[in-house]
XYZ file of C-alpha atoms in Angstrom:
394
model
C 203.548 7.680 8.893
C 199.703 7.730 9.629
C 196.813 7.673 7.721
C 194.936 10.128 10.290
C 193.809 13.338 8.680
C 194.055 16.259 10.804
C 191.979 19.273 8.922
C 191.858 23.253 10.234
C 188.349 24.422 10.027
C 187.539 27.508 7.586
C 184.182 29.199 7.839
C 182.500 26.050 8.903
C 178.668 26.753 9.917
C 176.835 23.668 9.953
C 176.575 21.060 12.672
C 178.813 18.818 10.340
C 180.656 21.335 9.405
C 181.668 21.985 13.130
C 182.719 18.245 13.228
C 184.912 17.999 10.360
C 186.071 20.895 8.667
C 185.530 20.372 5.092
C 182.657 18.577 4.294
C 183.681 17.629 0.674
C 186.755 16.238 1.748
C 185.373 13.966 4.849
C 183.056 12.564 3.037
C 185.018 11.554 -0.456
C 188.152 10.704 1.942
C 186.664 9.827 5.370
C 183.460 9.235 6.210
C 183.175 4.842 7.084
C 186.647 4.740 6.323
C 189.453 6.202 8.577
C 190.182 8.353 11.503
C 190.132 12.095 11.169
C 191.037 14.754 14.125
C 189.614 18.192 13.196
C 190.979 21.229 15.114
C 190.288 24.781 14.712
C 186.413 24.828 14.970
C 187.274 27.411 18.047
C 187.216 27.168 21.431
C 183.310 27.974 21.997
C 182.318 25.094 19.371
C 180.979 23.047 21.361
C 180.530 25.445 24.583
C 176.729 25.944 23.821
C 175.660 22.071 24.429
C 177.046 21.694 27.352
C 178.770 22.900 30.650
C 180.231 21.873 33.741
C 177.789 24.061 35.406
C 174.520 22.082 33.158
C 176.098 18.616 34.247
C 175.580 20.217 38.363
C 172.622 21.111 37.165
C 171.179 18.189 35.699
C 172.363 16.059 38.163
C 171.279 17.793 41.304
C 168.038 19.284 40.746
C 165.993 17.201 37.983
C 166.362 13.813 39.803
C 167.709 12.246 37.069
C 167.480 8.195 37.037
C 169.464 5.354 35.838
C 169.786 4.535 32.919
C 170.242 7.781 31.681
C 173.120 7.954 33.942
C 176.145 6.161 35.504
C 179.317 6.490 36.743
C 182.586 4.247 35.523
C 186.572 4.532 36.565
C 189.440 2.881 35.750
C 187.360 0.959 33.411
C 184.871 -0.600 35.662
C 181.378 0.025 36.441
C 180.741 1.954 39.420
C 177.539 -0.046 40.798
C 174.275 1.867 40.782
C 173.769 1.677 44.517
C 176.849 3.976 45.491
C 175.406 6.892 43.765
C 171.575 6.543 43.607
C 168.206 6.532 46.144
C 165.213 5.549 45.878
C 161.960 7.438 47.134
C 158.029 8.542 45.969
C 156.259 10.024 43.030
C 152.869 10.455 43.680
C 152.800 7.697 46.187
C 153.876 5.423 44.019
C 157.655 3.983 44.543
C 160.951 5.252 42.346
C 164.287 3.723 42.258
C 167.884 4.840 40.464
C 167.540 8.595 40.933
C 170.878 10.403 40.902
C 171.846 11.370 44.926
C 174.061 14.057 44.401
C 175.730 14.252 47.623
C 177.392 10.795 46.438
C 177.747 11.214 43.029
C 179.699 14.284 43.655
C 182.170 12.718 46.307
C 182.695 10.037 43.713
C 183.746 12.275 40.985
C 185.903 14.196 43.344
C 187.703 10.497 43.749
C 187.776 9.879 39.959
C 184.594 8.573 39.036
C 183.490 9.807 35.531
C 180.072 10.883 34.982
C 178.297 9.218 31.904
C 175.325 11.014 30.994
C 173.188 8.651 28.666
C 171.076 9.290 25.697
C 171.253 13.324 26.233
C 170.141 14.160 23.476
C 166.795 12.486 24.576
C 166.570 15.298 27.733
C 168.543 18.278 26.949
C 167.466 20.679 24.663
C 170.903 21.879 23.453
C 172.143 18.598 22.540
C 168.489 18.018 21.003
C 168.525 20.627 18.056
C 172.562 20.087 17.673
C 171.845 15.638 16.668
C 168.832 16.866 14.938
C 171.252 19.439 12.236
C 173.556 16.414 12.839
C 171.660 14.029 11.329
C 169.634 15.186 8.778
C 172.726 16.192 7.130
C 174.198 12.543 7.859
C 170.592 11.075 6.461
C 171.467 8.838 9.820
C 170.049 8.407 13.217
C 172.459 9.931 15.924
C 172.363 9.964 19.846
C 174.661 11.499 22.045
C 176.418 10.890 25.463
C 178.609 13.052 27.804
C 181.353 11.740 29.548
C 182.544 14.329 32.254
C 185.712 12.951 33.906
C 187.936 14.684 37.033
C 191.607 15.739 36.572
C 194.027 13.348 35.563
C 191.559 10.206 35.167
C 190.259 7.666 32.986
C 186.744 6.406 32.318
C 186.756 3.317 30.374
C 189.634 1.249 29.594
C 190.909 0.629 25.591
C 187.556 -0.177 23.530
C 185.237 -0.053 20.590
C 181.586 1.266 19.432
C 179.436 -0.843 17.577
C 178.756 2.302 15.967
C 180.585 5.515 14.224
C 181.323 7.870 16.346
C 182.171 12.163 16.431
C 184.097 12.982 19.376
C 183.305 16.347 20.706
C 185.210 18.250 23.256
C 183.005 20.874 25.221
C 185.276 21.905 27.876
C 188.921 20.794 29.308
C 191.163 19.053 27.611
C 190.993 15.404 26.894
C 194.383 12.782 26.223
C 193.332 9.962 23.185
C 194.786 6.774 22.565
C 193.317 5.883 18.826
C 193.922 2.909 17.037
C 193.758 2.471 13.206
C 190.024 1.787 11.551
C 189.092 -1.542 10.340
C 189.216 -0.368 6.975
C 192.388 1.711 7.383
C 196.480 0.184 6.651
C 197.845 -0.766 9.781
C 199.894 1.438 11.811
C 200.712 3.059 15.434
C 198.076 4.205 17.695
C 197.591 8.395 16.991
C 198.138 10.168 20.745
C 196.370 13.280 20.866
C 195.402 15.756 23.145
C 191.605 17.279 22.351
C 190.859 20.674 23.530
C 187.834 22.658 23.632
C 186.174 22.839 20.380
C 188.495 19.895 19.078
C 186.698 16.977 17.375
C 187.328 13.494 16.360
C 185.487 10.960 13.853
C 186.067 7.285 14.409
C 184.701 4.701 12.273
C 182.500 1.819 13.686
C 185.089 -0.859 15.556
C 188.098 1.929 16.193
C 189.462 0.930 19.470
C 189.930 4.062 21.594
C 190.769 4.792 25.148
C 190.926 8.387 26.898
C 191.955 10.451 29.649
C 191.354 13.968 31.581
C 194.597 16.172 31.913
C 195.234 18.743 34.691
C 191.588 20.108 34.645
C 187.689 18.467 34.377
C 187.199 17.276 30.975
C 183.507 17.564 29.459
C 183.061 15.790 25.782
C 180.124 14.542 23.585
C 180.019 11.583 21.853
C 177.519 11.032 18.895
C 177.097 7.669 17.981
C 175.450 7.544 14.071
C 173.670 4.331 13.540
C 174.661 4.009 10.041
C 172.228 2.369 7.576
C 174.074 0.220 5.249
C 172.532 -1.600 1.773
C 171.828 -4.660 3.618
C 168.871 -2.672 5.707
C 167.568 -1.636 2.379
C 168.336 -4.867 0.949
C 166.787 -6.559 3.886
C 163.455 -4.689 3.309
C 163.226 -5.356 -0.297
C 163.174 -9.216 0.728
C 160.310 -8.309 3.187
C 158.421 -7.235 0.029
C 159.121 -10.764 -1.687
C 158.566 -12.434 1.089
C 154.897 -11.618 1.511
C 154.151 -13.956 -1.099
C 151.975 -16.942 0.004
C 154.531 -19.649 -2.442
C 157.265 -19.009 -0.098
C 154.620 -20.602 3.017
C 154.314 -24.076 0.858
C 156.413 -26.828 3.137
C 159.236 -28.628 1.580
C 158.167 -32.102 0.416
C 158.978 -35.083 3.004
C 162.061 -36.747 2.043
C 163.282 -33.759 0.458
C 167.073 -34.433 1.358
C 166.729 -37.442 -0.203
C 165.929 -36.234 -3.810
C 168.509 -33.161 -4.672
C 166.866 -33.506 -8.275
C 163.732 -32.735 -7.358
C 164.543 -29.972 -5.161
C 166.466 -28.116 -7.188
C 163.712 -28.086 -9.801
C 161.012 -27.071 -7.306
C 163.615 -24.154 -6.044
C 164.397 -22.954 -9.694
C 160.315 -22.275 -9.560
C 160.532 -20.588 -6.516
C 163.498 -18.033 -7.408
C 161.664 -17.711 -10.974
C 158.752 -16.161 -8.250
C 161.355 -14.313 -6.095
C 162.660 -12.819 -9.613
C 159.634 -11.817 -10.871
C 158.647 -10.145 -7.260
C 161.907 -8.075 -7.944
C 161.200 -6.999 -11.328
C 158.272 -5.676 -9.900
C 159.462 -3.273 -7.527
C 160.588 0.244 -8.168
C 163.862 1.373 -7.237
C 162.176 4.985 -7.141
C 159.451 3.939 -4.687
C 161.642 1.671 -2.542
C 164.276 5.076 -2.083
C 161.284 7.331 -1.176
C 160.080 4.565 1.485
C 163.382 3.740 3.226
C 163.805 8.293 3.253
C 159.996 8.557 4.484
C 160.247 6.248 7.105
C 164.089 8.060 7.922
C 162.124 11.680 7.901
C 159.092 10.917 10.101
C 160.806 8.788 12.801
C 163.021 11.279 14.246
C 162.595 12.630 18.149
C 160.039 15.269 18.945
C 161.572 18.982 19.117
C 158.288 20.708 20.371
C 159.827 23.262 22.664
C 157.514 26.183 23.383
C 154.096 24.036 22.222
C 152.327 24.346 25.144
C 152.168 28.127 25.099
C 151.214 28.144 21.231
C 148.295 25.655 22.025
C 146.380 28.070 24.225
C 147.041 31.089 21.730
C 145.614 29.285 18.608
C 142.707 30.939 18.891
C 144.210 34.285 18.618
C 145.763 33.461 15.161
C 144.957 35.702 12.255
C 146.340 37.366 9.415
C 148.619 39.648 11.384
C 150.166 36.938 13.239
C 153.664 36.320 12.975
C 154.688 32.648 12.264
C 158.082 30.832 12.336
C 159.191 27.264 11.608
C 160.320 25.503 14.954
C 164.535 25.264 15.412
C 164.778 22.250 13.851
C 161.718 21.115 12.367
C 161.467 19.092 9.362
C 159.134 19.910 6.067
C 159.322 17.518 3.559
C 156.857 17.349 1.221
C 155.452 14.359 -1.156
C 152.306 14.379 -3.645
C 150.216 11.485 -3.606
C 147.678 11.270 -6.056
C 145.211 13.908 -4.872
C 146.765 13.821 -1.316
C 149.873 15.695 0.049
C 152.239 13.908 2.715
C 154.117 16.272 4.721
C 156.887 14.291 6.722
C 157.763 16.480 9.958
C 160.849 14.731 10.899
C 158.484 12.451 14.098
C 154.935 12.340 12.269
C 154.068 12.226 8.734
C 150.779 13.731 7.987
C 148.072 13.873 4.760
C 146.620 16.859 3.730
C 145.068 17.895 0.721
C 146.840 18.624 -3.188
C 145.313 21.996 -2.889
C 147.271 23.151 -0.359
C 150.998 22.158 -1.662
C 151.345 25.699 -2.917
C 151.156 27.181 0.511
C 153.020 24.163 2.273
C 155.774 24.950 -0.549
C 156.036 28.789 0.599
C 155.895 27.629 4.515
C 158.612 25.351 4.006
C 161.208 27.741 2.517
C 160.468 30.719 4.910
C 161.996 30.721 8.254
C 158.892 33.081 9.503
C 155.981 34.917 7.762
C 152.623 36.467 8.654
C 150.061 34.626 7.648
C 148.792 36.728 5.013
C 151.637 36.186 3.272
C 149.949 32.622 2.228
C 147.160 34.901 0.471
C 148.192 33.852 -3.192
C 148.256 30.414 -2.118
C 145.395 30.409 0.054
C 142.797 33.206 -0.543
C 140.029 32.585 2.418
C 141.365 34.516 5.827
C 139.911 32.119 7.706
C 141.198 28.861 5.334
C 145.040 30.018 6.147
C 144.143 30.644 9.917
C 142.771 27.120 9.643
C 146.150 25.428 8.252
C 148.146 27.642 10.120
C 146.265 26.231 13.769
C 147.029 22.978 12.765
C 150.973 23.095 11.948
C 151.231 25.228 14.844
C 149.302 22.043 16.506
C 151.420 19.657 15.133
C 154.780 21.291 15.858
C 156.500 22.689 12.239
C 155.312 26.262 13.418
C 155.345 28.277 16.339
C 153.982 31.563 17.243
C 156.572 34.583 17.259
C 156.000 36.517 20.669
């Protein structure tokens, strides 16, 4: 018997969704806590983020360097100098890009193809971690391991991490051991095919394996924040205080007594630093910092920045594919948090910011009741367009 849920998708639409099925049920049953296979998202689930045809593509005309590459088989790492040249940028020297020609005969020999941190370089795989993780509230990144008929890539192992399992094309053979926090029992064998997914907790020993055809699958690694991060900035906060710098008295190992009367004053001061703080405010840091750390998604910016000028009531505006609005008041300043920046505007303008961030597009006189200068909403419409929440409908 095995503790391995295996759900059928219905209606899913959201990137987490399209991992898992039922997102109720993964995360009151699942999520940091066992394996679950989820079939049924349909073959073309996954299709979008990448091909066989994007990996030639990538790989023979960007000149894509190590590390955001490599090549493994049988478990071992293929070294860098089978597969990669060096040559000149400007003059100036560059090692580790990809040579094709050998990376291709090597993966017609069984070499898998790792590509590294994807979602750093391809835009598909971009907006997909982005959905991804602001519905985890947890930083993702993503690599693709493409592997040739009938082999293996790396032997039996573990993540450091949690990890979705996302098969783009061909089919895929896994060997999955129980979770650390799952009963004991047999390893789960299962063959993943095209929009077939699996979630593994952080230390689930895996291992997989192409079948009869090229096998192309994703996986996200979520860098889950856990209460000791919070916890660990919350001593940061008592910690700034200047009692904590005093030495300890010479001979201190020598007088238990006195030590434990001098440390009863010091956790009286670390106790009174945590009464201090507010829950409230500590939350809204730890999500502010989450919320304007994320990667760039500025697609398309360098056309809007030479058509700023030409902004004006007319204009038709729409919020970026994956952008991020959040808004905080501050007193009599605004922070808007746009998933890699935070900025500070004005109070006056949170009406407006309000109506941008629930519409996916609008003309900019729709901000008239909220804004009633012309020129005033051209004005704050230049500048998100600027910094990358809007962009200019063509």
């Amino acid at each position: 018997m095995t503790s391995v849920i295996e759900l059928e998708r219905t209606g899913a639409m959201s990137a987490l969704e399209l991992c898992t099925g039922d997102v109720s049920a993964f995360t009151e049953r699942t999520w940091g806590r066992s394996v679950l296979v989820h079939r049924g998202a349909g073959p073309n689930a996954f299709a979008g983020l990448l091909s066989l045809d994007d990996v030639d593509s990538i790989l023979s005309t960007t000149s894509l360097r190590t590390p955001s590459f490599r090549l493994v088989k049988a478990g071992e790492q293929i070294p860098e100098s089978s597969y990669t040249r060096s040559g000149t940028t400007g003059s100036k020297p560059v090692s580790g890009m990809a040579d094709p020609t050998r990376v291709f005969e090597l993966f017609r020999t069984g070499a898998t193809i790792v590509l590294q941190g994807l979602h750093r370089y391809w835009e598909p795989v971009s907006l997909f971690t982005r959905d991804l993780e602001l519905e985890l509230g947890h930083a993702c990144q993503v690599n693709a391991y493409v592997t040739p008929p009938g082999a293996q890539g790396l032997d039996l192992h573990e993540d450091p991490h949690d990890v979705f399992v996302l098969q783009a094309f061909g089919k895929k053979a896994w060997e999955v051991h129980a979770a650390p926090g799952e009963p004991t029992r047999e390893p789960v064998h299962a063959t993943i095919e095209p929009g077939d997914s699996i979630y593994m907790p952080k230390g689930t020993p895996h291992a997989a394996s192409a079948r009869d055809a090229v096998s192309g699958h994703l996986t996200v690694g979520v860098h889950v924040g856990t209460w000791r991060d919070v916890m660990t900035r919350v001593w940061r906060v008592v910690d700034r205080d200047s009692e904590f710098d005093e030495p300890l008295p010479l001979g201190w190992h020598r007088d238990p007594e006195s030590v434990e009367r001098a440390m009863e004053d010091k956790l009286g001061v670390a106790r009174g630093e945590l009464a201090r703080l507010s829950a409230r405010e500590l939350a809204d840091t730890y999500a502010t910092d989450f919320l304007s750390t994320r990667a760039s998604l500025l697609r398309g910016a360098l056309t809007d920045v030479l058509e700023l000028g030409e902004i004006g009531d007319e204009t038709l505006i729409e919020r970026r594919r994956g952008s991020v609005c959040e808004l905080r008041p501050r007193g009599d300043r605004l922070e808007v948090l746009l998933g890699d920046r935070r900025l500070e505007m004005p109070l006056w303008v949170e009406p407006a910011m309000r109506r941008i961030a629930a519409a996916d597009h609008f003309r900019v006189h729709d901000l008239a009741d909220a804004v009633n200068d012309p020129d005033s909403r051209a004005v704050l419409t230049r500048r998100l367009v600027r910094e990358g929440l809007l962009t200019i409908v063509r």
